[in-house]
Coordinates of C-alpha atoms in Angstrom, one line a residue:
M107 CA 52.1 5.4 -66.5
Y108 CA 54.4 4.7 -63.5
E109 CA 51.4 4.6 -61.1
G110 CA 49.6 2.1 -63.4
H111 CA 52.6 -0.1 -63.4
A112 CA 53.0 0.1 -59.6
R113 CA 49.3 -0.7 -59.1
D114 CA 49.6 -3.7 -61.4
S115 CA 52.7 -5.0 -59.7
W116 CA 51.1 -4.6 -56.2
G117 CA 48.0 -6.3 -57.4
R118 CA 50.0 -9.4 -58.4
L119 CA 52.2 -9.3 -55.3
A120 CA 49.1 -8.9 -53.1
N121 CA 47.5 -12.0 -54.6
L122 CA 50.7 -14.0 -54.0
M123 CA 51.0 -12.8 -50.4
A124 CA 47.3 -13.7 -49.7
L125 CA 47.9 -17.2 -51.1
I126 CA 50.9 -17.7 -48.9
A127 CA 49.1 -16.3 -45.8
N128 CA 46.1 -18.5 -46.4
C129 CA 48.3 -21.6 -46.7
H130 CA 49.7 -20.8 -43.2
R131 CA 46.7 -19.4 -41.4
E132 CA 44.8 -21.1 -38.5
A133 CA 41.7 -23.0 -39.6
K134 CA 39.3 -20.8 -37.5
R135 CA 40.5 -17.5 -38.8
R136 CA 38.9 -15.8 -41.8
P137 CA 40.8 -16.1 -45.1
W138 CA 43.1 -13.3 -46.1
R139 CA 42.2 -11.3 -49.2
A140 CA 44.6 -9.6 -51.7
A141 CA 43.1 -6.3 -50.5
D142 CA 44.6 -6.9 -47.1
F143 CA 48.0 -6.6 -48.6
D144 CA 47.6 -4.1 -51.4
P145 CA 48.3 -0.5 -50.5
Y146 CA 46.4 0.7 -53.6
S147 CA 43.3 -1.3 -52.7
R148 CA 40.2 0.7 -51.8
G149 CA 38.8 -2.4 -50.0
G150 CA 40.0 -1.2 -46.7
G151 CA 41.7 -4.4 -45.8
R152 CA 42.8 -5.3 -42.3
G153 CA 46.5 -4.6 -43.1
F154 CA 49.1 -3.7 -40.6
R155 CA 49.4 0.0 -40.0
L156 CA 52.9 1.2 -38.9
T157 CA 52.8 3.7 -36.1
A158 CA 55.2 5.0 -33.6
G159 CA 53.6 2.8 -31.0
N160 CA 54.2 -0.5 -32.8
L161 CA 57.5 0.3 -34.4
H162 CA 59.2 -1.7 -31.6
L163 CA 57.7 -4.9 -33.1
L164 CA 59.8 -4.4 -36.2
K165 CA 62.9 -3.3 -34.3
G166 CA 63.1 -6.8 -32.7
L167 CA 63.0 -8.5 -36.1
F168 CA 65.8 -6.5 -37.7
T169 CA 68.2 -5.9 -34.8
S170 CA 69.7 -7.9 -31.9
D171 CA 68.3 -5.3 -29.5
K172 CA 64.9 -6.6 -28.3
S173 CA 63.9 -3.5 -26.2

């Protein structure tokens, strides 16, 4: 029951995030889909994968240390 609720919540949130991302995307880029933001989606979206190599990108957002 919990997983069903989580899937439903992520589905709604993913649609909202896709709508906002499409409002702010460049005209020549392909539109974002809800599957791009939904971790439960089996569509294999082009979402951001967090790895040890790109963790420094988030560090700069949340700390004053930009290294």
